[in-house]
Coordinates of C-alpha atoms and ligand atoms in Angstrom, one line a residue:
M18 CA 115.1 97.5 117.9
Y19 CA 113.8 96.2 114.6
D20 CA 114.5 92.9 113.1
V21 CA 115.4 94.4 109.8
V22 CA 115.6 98.2 108.8
G23 CA 115.5 98.7 105.0
V24 CA 117.4 101.7 103.6
G25 CA 115.4 103.2 100.6
F26 CA 111.5 102.8 100.0
G27 CA 111.5 102.3 96.0
P28 CA 109.9 99.5 94.5
S29 CA 112.3 96.8 95.6
N30 CA 111.9 97.4 99.5
L31 CA 108.0 98.1 99.0
S32 CA 108.2 94.4 97.7
L33 CA 109.6 93.3 100.5
A34 CA 107.6 95.0 103.0
I35 CA 104.8 92.9 101.3
A36 CA 106.7 89.9 101.2
L37 CA 107.3 90.1 104.9
K38 CA 103.5 91.1 105.7
E39 CA 102.5 88.0 103.6
Q40 CA 105.2 85.8 105.0
A41 CA 103.7 87.0 108.4
A42 CA 100.3 85.8 107.4
D43 CA 101.1 82.6 105.9
G44 CA 100.4 80.4 109.0
T45 CA 104.2 79.9 110.0
G46 CA 103.7 82.2 113.0
R47 CA 106.8 84.2 111.9
K48 CA 106.5 87.9 113.1
I49 CA 109.6 90.1 111.9
S50 CA 109.3 93.7 112.8
A51 CA 110.7 96.0 110.0
A52 CA 110.9 99.5 109.5
F53 CA 112.0 101.3 106.2
F54 CA 113.6 104.8 105.6
E55 CA 113.2 106.8 102.6
R56 CA 114.7 110.4 101.9
Q57 CA 112.3 111.5 99.6
P58 CA 109.4 113.6 101.1
A59 CA 106.7 111.2 99.8
F60 CA 106.6 107.9 97.5
G61 CA 108.1 108.5 94.2
W62 CA 109.3 106.3 91.3
H63 CA 111.9 108.0 88.9
K64 CA 109.2 110.9 88.9
N65 CA 111.4 113.2 86.9
M66 CA 110.9 110.6 84.0
L67 CA 107.1 110.3 84.3
L68 CA 106.7 111.6 80.8
P69 CA 103.3 111.4 79.2
S70 CA 102.8 108.2 77.3
A71 CA 105.8 106.4 78.4
T72 CA 105.3 103.1 78.8
M73 CA 106.7 100.3 81.4
Q74 CA 109.4 98.0 79.8
I75 CA 108.0 95.0 81.8
S76 CA 104.4 93.2 81.7
F77 CA 102.2 94.1 84.7
L78 CA 102.3 90.8 85.8
K79 CA 106.0 91.3 86.9
D80 CA 104.6 93.8 89.7
L81 CA 105.5 93.7 93.4
A82 CA 104.2 90.4 94.4
T83 CA 102.5 88.0 91.8
F84 CA 105.5 86.0 90.9
R85 CA 106.1 85.1 94.8
N86 CA 102.4 85.0 95.2
P87 CA 100.0 85.0 92.5
V88 CA 96.8 85.4 95.0
S89 CA 98.6 88.8 96.7
R90 CA 96.0 91.7 97.6
F91 CA 99.1 93.6 96.4
S92 CA 99.3 92.6 92.7
F93 CA 98.5 95.1 90.0
V94 CA 95.1 93.0 89.0
S95 CA 94.3 93.7 92.7
Y96 CA 94.9 97.3 92.2
L97 CA 92.9 97.5 89.3
H98 CA 90.3 95.8 90.5
E99 CA 89.8 98.1 93.3
S100 CA 90.3 101.2 91.1
G101 CA 87.3 99.7 89.0
R102 CA 89.5 99.5 86.0
L103 CA 90.3 95.9 85.5
T104 CA 87.7 95.2 82.6
Q105 CA 88.7 98.2 80.8
F106 CA 92.4 97.3 81.2
V107 CA 91.8 94.1 79.7
N108 CA 89.7 95.4 76.9
N109 CA 92.9 97.5 76.1
Q110 CA 94.8 94.4 75.4
D111 CA 98.3 95.8 76.4
F112 CA 100.5 94.0 78.7
F113 CA 102.7 97.3 79.2
P114 CA 100.9 100.0 81.4
T115 CA 101.9 103.8 81.1
R116 CA 104.7 104.6 83.8
Q117 CA 101.8 107.0 84.9
E118 CA 99.6 104.0 85.7
F119 CA 102.1 101.7 87.4
H120 CA 103.3 104.7 89.7
Q121 CA 99.6 105.1 90.7
Y122 CA 99.9 101.1 91.4
L123 CA 103.0 101.6 93.5
E124 CA 101.6 104.8 95.5
W125 CA 98.5 102.7 96.5
A126 CA 100.6 99.6 97.5
Q127 CA 103.0 101.8 99.9
A128 CA 100.0 103.4 101.2
H129 CA 99.3 100.2 103.0
F130 CA 102.5 100.5 104.9
G131 CA 102.1 104.2 106.6
E132 CA 103.2 103.1 109.9
S133 CA 106.6 101.1 108.9
V134 CA 108.0 103.8 106.6
S135 CA 109.5 107.1 107.4
Y136 CA 109.8 109.5 104.6
G137 CA 111.9 112.4 104.3
S138 CA 114.6 110.3 106.3
E139 CA 117.9 109.6 105.0
V140 CA 120.1 107.0 106.2
V141 CA 123.6 108.5 106.3
S142 CA 125.3 105.5 108.2
V143 CA 125.1 102.1 109.5
R144 CA 127.6 101.0 112.2
Q145 CA 127.9 98.3 114.7
A146 CA 126.4 99.1 118.0
G147 CA 128.3 98.6 121.0
G148 CA 131.7 99.1 119.7
G149 CA 131.7 96.3 117.4
G150 CA 133.0 92.7 117.4
S151 CA 131.4 89.5 116.9
A152 CA 129.6 89.9 120.5
S153 CA 128.0 93.1 118.8
R154 CA 124.6 91.5 117.5
H155 CA 123.0 94.5 116.2
L156 CA 123.3 97.5 113.7
E157 CA 123.0 101.4 114.8
L158 CA 121.6 103.7 111.7
E159 CA 122.1 107.2 111.9
V160 CA 119.0 108.7 110.1
R161 CA 118.7 112.4 109.3
D162 CA 115.4 114.2 108.9
V163 CA 115.9 115.8 105.7
A164 CA 113.3 118.8 106.4
D165 CA 115.1 119.9 109.7
G166 CA 118.6 118.4 109.2
S167 CA 118.3 116.6 112.7
S168 CA 119.5 113.1 113.5
R169 CA 118.4 109.9 115.3
L170 CA 119.7 106.4 116.1
V171 CA 117.7 103.6 114.9
H172 CA 118.6 99.8 116.1
A173 CA 118.3 96.9 113.8
R174 CA 119.3 93.3 113.9
H175 CA 119.7 93.2 109.9
V176 CA 119.4 95.9 107.1
V177 CA 118.4 95.6 103.6
I178 CA 119.9 98.3 101.5
S179 CA 118.0 99.4 98.3
T180 CA 119.0 102.9 97.6
G181 CA 118.6 102.6 93.8
L182 CA 120.8 103.5 90.7
V183 CA 123.2 106.5 90.6
P184 CA 123.1 109.1 87.8
R185 CA 126.2 108.8 85.9
M186 CA 127.6 112.1 83.7
P187 CA 130.3 111.6 81.5
D188 CA 133.8 112.5 82.7
G189 CA 134.4 116.4 83.1
M190 CA 130.8 117.2 82.6
E191 CA 128.9 119.1 85.5
R192 CA 125.2 119.6 86.1
D193 CA 124.0 122.9 86.6
E194 CA 120.6 124.7 86.2
R195 CA 120.9 124.4 82.1
V196 CA 122.8 121.3 81.9
W197 CA 120.9 118.3 83.6
H198 CA 121.0 114.7 84.0
S199 CA 118.0 112.9 83.0
S200 CA 116.8 111.7 86.5
E201 CA 116.3 115.3 87.2
F202 CA 114.6 116.2 83.8
L203 CA 110.9 117.3 84.6
T204 CA 111.5 119.3 88.0
R205 CA 114.4 121.3 85.6
F206 CA 112.2 121.4 82.7
R207 CA 109.5 122.9 84.6
S208 CA 111.8 125.4 86.5
V209 CA 112.4 127.0 82.9
G210 CA 109.9 128.8 80.9
S211 CA 109.3 126.9 77.6
D212 CA 109.6 130.2 76.0
E213 CA 113.2 130.4 76.8
L214 CA 113.9 127.0 75.3
K215 CA 114.6 127.9 71.6
S216 CA 117.5 125.3 71.3
V217 CA 118.0 121.9 73.2
A218 CA 119.8 119.2 73.2
V219 CA 120.0 115.6 74.5
V220 CA 123.1 113.0 74.6
G221 CA 122.6 109.4 74.3
A222 CA 121.0 106.7 72.9
G223 CA 119.1 104.8 75.4
Q224 CA 115.4 104.9 76.4
S225 CA 115.9 108.0 78.7
A226 CA 117.4 110.1 76.0
A227 CA 114.9 108.9 73.3
E228 CA 112.0 109.6 75.4
I229 CA 113.2 113.1 76.5
T230 CA 113.9 113.8 72.5
R231 CA 110.4 112.8 71.7
F232 CA 109.1 114.8 74.8
L233 CA 111.0 117.9 73.8
H234 CA 109.6 117.8 70.2
D235 CA 106.2 117.6 71.6
A236 CA 106.4 120.4 74.3
L237 CA 108.5 122.8 72.7
P238 CA 106.9 123.1 69.0
H239 CA 109.1 126.0 68.0
A240 CA 112.4 124.9 69.2
Q241 CA 115.2 122.9 67.6
V242 CA 115.8 119.6 69.1
H243 CA 119.2 118.0 68.9
S244 CA 119.9 114.5 69.6
I245 CA 123.5 113.6 70.2
V246 CA 123.8 109.8 69.8
P247 CA 126.8 108.1 70.3
S248 CA 126.0 105.0 67.9
Y249 CA 125.0 105.1 64.0
G250 CA 121.1 105.1 65.2
Y251 CA 119.0 103.9 68.1
S252 CA 119.0 100.1 68.5
V253 CA 115.9 98.1 69.4
A254 CA 115.6 96.8 72.7
D255 CA 115.5 93.1 72.3
D256 CA 112.0 92.1 74.0
T257 CA 111.4 88.9 72.3
P258 CA 110.3 85.9 74.1
F259 CA 113.7 84.0 74.1
A260 CA 115.8 86.6 74.8
N261 CA 113.3 87.7 77.9
Q262 CA 114.1 84.7 79.6
V263 CA 117.3 86.3 80.8
F264 CA 114.9 88.1 83.5
D265 CA 113.2 84.9 84.5
P266 CA 113.7 83.8 88.1
S267 CA 115.8 80.8 87.1
A268 CA 118.1 82.7 85.0
V269 CA 119.2 84.1 88.5
D270 CA 120.6 80.5 89.4
D271 CA 122.0 79.9 85.9
Y272 CA 123.7 83.2 86.2
Y273 CA 124.9 83.2 90.0
Y274 CA 126.1 79.2 89.7
G275 CA 127.4 79.4 86.2
T276 CA 131.0 79.6 85.3
D277 CA 132.9 83.2 84.3
Q278 CA 132.1 82.0 80.7
T279 CA 128.4 81.6 81.3
R280 CA 128.2 85.0 82.7
E281 CA 130.3 86.6 80.2
A282 CA 127.7 85.0 77.3
F283 CA 124.8 86.7 79.2
W284 CA 126.2 90.0 78.8
R285 CA 127.8 89.5 75.3
Y286 CA 124.5 88.1 73.9
H287 CA 121.8 90.3 76.1
K288 CA 122.9 93.0 77.2
N289 CA 120.8 94.7 74.4
T290 CA 117.8 93.6 76.1
N291 CA 118.3 96.5 78.3
Y292 CA 121.4 98.9 78.4
S293 CA 121.8 101.5 75.4
V294 CA 118.6 100.5 73.6
V295 CA 115.0 101.7 73.1
D296 CA 111.7 100.4 72.5
T297 CA 110.6 99.7 69.0
D298 CA 107.4 102.1 69.1
V299 CA 109.5 105.2 70.2
I300 CA 112.3 104.7 67.7
R301 CA 109.5 104.5 64.8
D302 CA 107.9 107.3 66.4
L303 CA 111.0 109.4 66.2
H304 CA 111.9 108.7 62.7
R305 CA 108.4 109.4 61.4
R306 CA 108.8 112.6 63.1
S307 CA 111.9 113.1 61.1
Y308 CA 110.9 111.9 58.1
E309 CA 107.8 114.2 57.8
E310 CA 110.1 117.2 58.7
E311 CA 112.3 116.0 55.7
V312 CA 109.1 115.8 53.4
R313 CA 107.7 119.4 54.7
G314 CA 111.2 120.8 54.0
Y315 CA 111.5 122.3 57.4
R316 CA 113.9 120.7 59.9
R317 CA 113.9 121.2 63.6
L318 CA 114.6 117.6 65.0
H319 CA 118.3 117.0 64.2
F320 CA 120.4 113.6 64.9
H321 CA 124.0 113.8 65.0
S322 CA 125.1 110.1 64.8
L323 CA 128.4 108.7 65.9
S324 CA 128.9 111.8 67.9
R325 CA 130.0 112.7 71.5
V326 CA 130.3 115.7 73.3
D327 CA 133.8 117.0 73.6
S328 CA 133.4 119.9 75.9
I329 CA 130.7 122.5 77.2
Q330 CA 130.9 126.3 77.8
R331 CA 128.6 128.0 80.0
M332 CA 127.5 131.7 79.0
G333 CA 124.6 133.0 80.9
N334 CA 121.7 130.8 79.9
E335 CA 123.4 129.6 77.1
T336 CA 125.7 126.4 76.7
L337 CA 128.1 125.9 73.7
V338 CA 128.2 122.2 73.3
S339 CA 131.2 121.1 71.1
I340 CA 130.3 117.7 69.5
R341 CA 132.8 115.6 67.6
S342 CA 131.5 113.4 64.9
L343 CA 133.3 109.8 64.3
L344 CA 132.1 110.0 60.6
D345 CA 134.3 112.9 59.3
K346 CA 136.1 113.8 62.5
E347 CA 134.7 117.3 62.5
T348 CA 133.9 119.2 65.6
Q349 CA 130.6 121.1 65.5
V350 CA 129.6 123.8 68.1
L351 CA 125.9 123.9 69.1
N352 CA 124.4 126.7 71.0
V353 CA 121.4 125.5 73.3
D354 CA 119.4 127.0 76.0
A355 CA 119.3 123.5 77.7
L356 CA 121.5 120.0 77.6
V357 CA 120.4 116.9 78.6
F358 CA 122.7 114.1 79.8
A359 CA 120.5 110.8 79.3
T360 CA 124.0 109.2 79.8
G361 CA 122.8 106.3 82.2
Y362 CA 123.4 105.3 85.6
D363 CA 125.9 103.3 87.7
E364 CA 124.8 100.4 89.9
M365 CA 124.3 100.8 93.7
D366 CA 127.2 100.8 95.7
P367 CA 126.8 100.3 99.7
T368 CA 130.2 101.0 100.5
R369 CA 129.9 104.8 101.5
L370 CA 126.9 103.9 103.4
L371 CA 128.5 101.0 105.1
G372 CA 131.5 103.1 106.3
D373 CA 134.0 101.3 108.4
L374 CA 131.8 98.2 108.3
A375 CA 132.9 98.0 104.3
A376 CA 136.3 96.7 105.8
L377 CA 134.6 93.7 107.2
C378 CA 133.1 92.5 104.0
P379 CA 135.7 90.5 101.7
R380 CA 136.1 91.3 98.2
D381 CA 136.8 89.2 95.2
D382 CA 138.8 90.9 92.4
G383 CA 137.8 94.4 94.2
H384 CA 133.9 93.5 94.2
L385 CA 132.3 92.8 97.6
Q386 CA 131.2 89.4 97.8
V387 CA 127.5 88.2 97.8
G388 CA 125.7 85.2 98.7
R389 CA 123.0 83.9 96.8
D390 CA 120.5 85.2 99.0
Y391 CA 121.9 88.5 98.4
R392 CA 123.5 89.0 101.9
L393 CA 126.8 90.5 101.8
V394 CA 129.5 88.1 102.7
T395 CA 131.0 89.3 105.7
D396 CA 133.9 88.5 108.5
P397 CA 132.7 86.6 111.8
E398 CA 133.3 90.1 113.3
L399 CA 130.1 91.5 111.9
P400 CA 127.2 88.8 112.5
C401 CA 124.6 90.9 111.3
A402 CA 123.3 90.6 108.0
V403 CA 123.2 93.2 105.2
Y404 CA 121.3 92.4 102.5
L405 CA 121.4 93.9 98.9
Q406 CA 118.6 94.9 96.6
G407 CA 120.6 96.3 93.6
G408 CA 124.3 96.5 93.2
T409 CA 124.5 92.9 92.3
E410 CA 124.7 92.6 88.6
R411 CA 127.9 91.2 88.9
T412 CA 127.0 88.0 90.9
H413 CA 123.2 87.8 90.2
G414 CA 122.9 89.2 86.8
L415 CA 120.9 91.3 84.6
T416 CA 117.7 91.9 87.0
S417 CA 119.7 93.1 89.5
S418 CA 118.5 96.8 88.9
L419 CA 115.2 96.0 87.3
L420 CA 111.7 95.3 88.3
S421 CA 111.7 91.9 86.7
N422 CA 112.6 89.9 89.6
I423 CA 111.8 92.1 92.6
A424 CA 108.8 90.1 94.1
T425 CA 110.7 86.3 93.7
R426 CA 114.2 88.3 95.2
S427 CA 112.2 89.8 98.0
G428 CA 110.5 86.7 99.0
E429 CA 113.9 84.8 99.1
I430 CA 114.9 87.6 101.3
A431 CA 112.3 87.4 103.6
A432 CA 112.7 83.7 104.0
S433 CA 116.5 84.2 104.6
L434 CA 116.0 87.0 107.4
A435 CA 113.4 84.4 109.0
D436 CA 116.1 81.8 108.9
R437 CA 118.6 83.9 110.5
L438 CA 116.2 85.6 113.1
H439 CA 115.7 82.1 113.9
A440 CA 118.9 81.0 114.4
D441 CA 119.7 84.4 116.1
R442 CA 117.1 83.2 118.9
E443 CA 118.2 79.8 118.8
R444 CA 121.7 81.1 119.9
A445 CA 120.1 83.5 122.7
L446 CA 117.7 80.9 124.0
P447 CA 119.1 77.4 122.9
G448 CA 116.6 74.6 122.8
R449 CA 113.8 77.3 123.8
V450 CA 112.8 78.3 120.6
T451 CA 109.7 77.6 118.7
E452 CA 108.0 79.2 115.6
E453 CA 106.0 81.3 117.5
T454 CA 109.0 83.1 119.4
V455 CA 110.6 84.0 116.0
Ligands
FDA1357 P1 114.8 102.9 93.3 O1 115.9 103.9 92.7 O2 113.4 103.0 92.7 O3 114.4 103.2 95.0 C1 115.6 103.6 95.6 C2 114.9 104.3 97.0 O4 116.0 104.7 98.0 C3 114.7 105.8 96.2 O5 113.3 106.2 96.6 C4 115.7 107.0 97.1 O6 115.1 108.3 97.3 C5 115.9 106.2 98.1 N1 117.1 106.3 99.0 C6 118.3 106.5 98.1 N2 119.4 106.5 99.4 C7 118.9 106.5 100.6 C8 119.4 106.9 101.8 N3 120.6 107.1 102.0 N4 118.4 106.8 102.8 C9 117.3 106.7 102.6 N5 116.6 106.5 101.3 C10 117.4 106.5 100.2 N6 113.0 98.8 85.3 C11 112.2 98.0 84.9 O7 112.4 96.5 85.1 N7 111.0 98.1 84.1 C12 110.9 99.7 83.7 O8 109.8 99.6 83.3 C13 111.6 100.3 84.4 N8 111.6 101.7 84.0 C14 112.6 102.6 84.4 C15 112.5 104.1 84.2 C16 113.3 104.7 84.5 C17 113.3 106.3 84.0 C18 114.5 104.5 85.0 C19 115.8 105.7 85.5 C20 114.7 103.0 85.6 C21 113.7 102.1 84.9 N9 113.9 100.8 85.5 C22 112.8 99.9 85.1 C23 114.8 100.4 86.4 C24 114.7 100.9 87.9 O9 115.9 100.5 88.5 C25 113.7 100.1 88.6 O10 112.8 100.4 88.1 C26 113.3 100.3 90.1 O11 113.5 101.6 90.3 C27 114.2 99.5 91.2 O12 113.6 99.9 92.3 P2 114.7 99.9 93.7 O13 113.6 100.2 94.7 O14 115.9 99.0 93.8 O15 115.7 101.6 93.2
NAP1358 P1 121.2 103.7 79.2 O1 120.5 102.6 78.6 O2 122.8 103.3 80.1 O3 121.9 104.6 78.0 C1 122.8 105.6 78.3 C2 123.2 106.1 76.9 O4 124.1 107.2 77.1 C3 123.9 105.2 75.9 O5 123.5 105.5 74.6 C4 125.4 105.5 76.2 O6 126.3 105.3 75.2 C5 125.2 107.1 76.3 N1 126.4 107.6 77.1 C6 126.8 107.1 78.1 N2 128.1 108.2 78.1 C7 128.1 108.7 77.3 C8 129.2 109.9 76.9 N3 130.4 110.2 77.5 N4 129.0 110.5 75.5 C9 127.7 110.3 75.1 N5 126.9 109.2 75.1 C10 127.0 108.6 76.5 O7 120.7 104.6 80.2 P2 119.0 105.0 80.3 O8 118.7 105.2 78.8 O9 118.8 106.1 81.0 O10 118.4 103.4 80.9 C11 118.7 103.0 82.1 C12 117.4 102.1 82.8 O11 116.4 102.8 82.8 C13 117.4 101.0 81.7 O12 116.9 99.9 82.5 C14 116.2 101.5 80.8 O13 115.3 100.4 80.2 C15 115.5 102.1 82.0 N6 114.3 103.3 81.5 C16 113.3 102.9 81.1 C17 112.3 103.7 80.9 C18 110.7 103.2 80.7 O14 110.4 102.3 81.5 N7 109.9 103.6 80.2 C19 112.5 105.2 80.3 C20 113.9 105.3 80.8 C21 114.8 104.5 81.1 P3 127.3 103.9 75.1 O15 126.4 102.9 74.8 O16 128.1 104.2 74.0 O17 127.6 103.8 76.3

């Protein structure tokens, strides 16, 4: 029986594991037993998009711990120090490390939690133990061993679900070995010989689409590379200082306690800090390549602007992509060897995992209600807490699926958990609870 079980072990729950560890060490005497289950065979953070030279979209200081605890030994700076790279990093004068380096940092951090994490373990359901009802004070999780398919049950007083973004394909488009979503890009790309890829296309105008287009242009020097862009051209991600305030920990309060108009204003004015936008340097790089080809009089990088994919037809290893331009309403058919949909993600939805428990979670306008402490609002029939890391954009704002606020959020969840466990014990042993027994 664990005090808390984390479902998924990406950066969010890794940050929570750190917060719990540091909370235990902060002198309050609180000991919270925790276990985490991750379906990947080893730690991996969007590995299929670890493209050479792709950089982080947040400052290195927005790491797993610093905003909660600036002296944490799990900070990015601590990692650099231990790796012997701190001085070179500072000499490099760049707030934004490569994704490769940040991945190494995350791997370094997770290695401190070997005993609490089970990799290759997918949580397939969460239910109330002992038949349910308000007397049932713990949860039962079914965990599937990804390697051999066997299942076991794990018991927890409370759970934290952090299963990440869900890849989104346009309606009617199916993935296969030559039609990919960006989330599977590198694995798929490596599974096909480069010499087989003479013509490729990328759909979308977000960061993923721009980075993949650039990568394909480099990796396939003789191929035709088509970028099917729904807008007139790539738009820049606003990361200027005032706009960046939407990612501050304090913005969560402004968003959560704001009015509907406040929240609507956040989206109207600041969606372009994250969605359907691209970093300036990548945009400039792509434009420079395009211009150089024009000067040379040889084009193999093609931008189809204001265009959307109407349909696709698979023929052997070839794919016929029918694209419609909003400029002239004309339809053009491209014959490509691989088609990448960099069409974004849906946010995490815990409903499937919760199964019947979802019926005990009241909804507001069809959406699950979530407390400021990221705990799902539940009927009294479900006294165990279900916390969400992700899937709270509607209630907590833009940082929900990002790294910007994970250190602070994990601290808030750890503190809320400690309070609930204290109350659980108080209920079980009235008047006999001390800090040490919690
Ligand atoms: P994340 O998706 O990382 O982890 C969830 C984990 O849960 C996964 O490892 C998954 O395997 C596991 N899982 C899912 N279901 C499970 C189950 N049923 N049982 C067990 N395990 C399960 N944001 C930002 O602020 N700065 C940035 O630079 C970037 N960069 C970036 C690059 C790319 C390519 C993408 C797609 C996204 C980003 N992001 C980002 C946003 C991104 O959401 C964020 O970086 C983190 O991945 C969020 O961490 P989480 O742990 O919440 O999800
Ligand atoms: P995104 O920002 O949501 O962009 C998706 C793109 O696909 C948009 O241009 C969208 O156009 C387009 N699209 C959606 N449906 C379409 C359709 N049916 N037909 C044509 N186009 C369609 O997704 P993303 O680029 O994957 O980025 C997701 C998150 O990952 C962001 O937070 C981003 O910052 C992050 N990321 C970070 C890095 C990095 O750190 N280096 C790299 C990649 C991604 P509309 O605007 O018209 O919907």
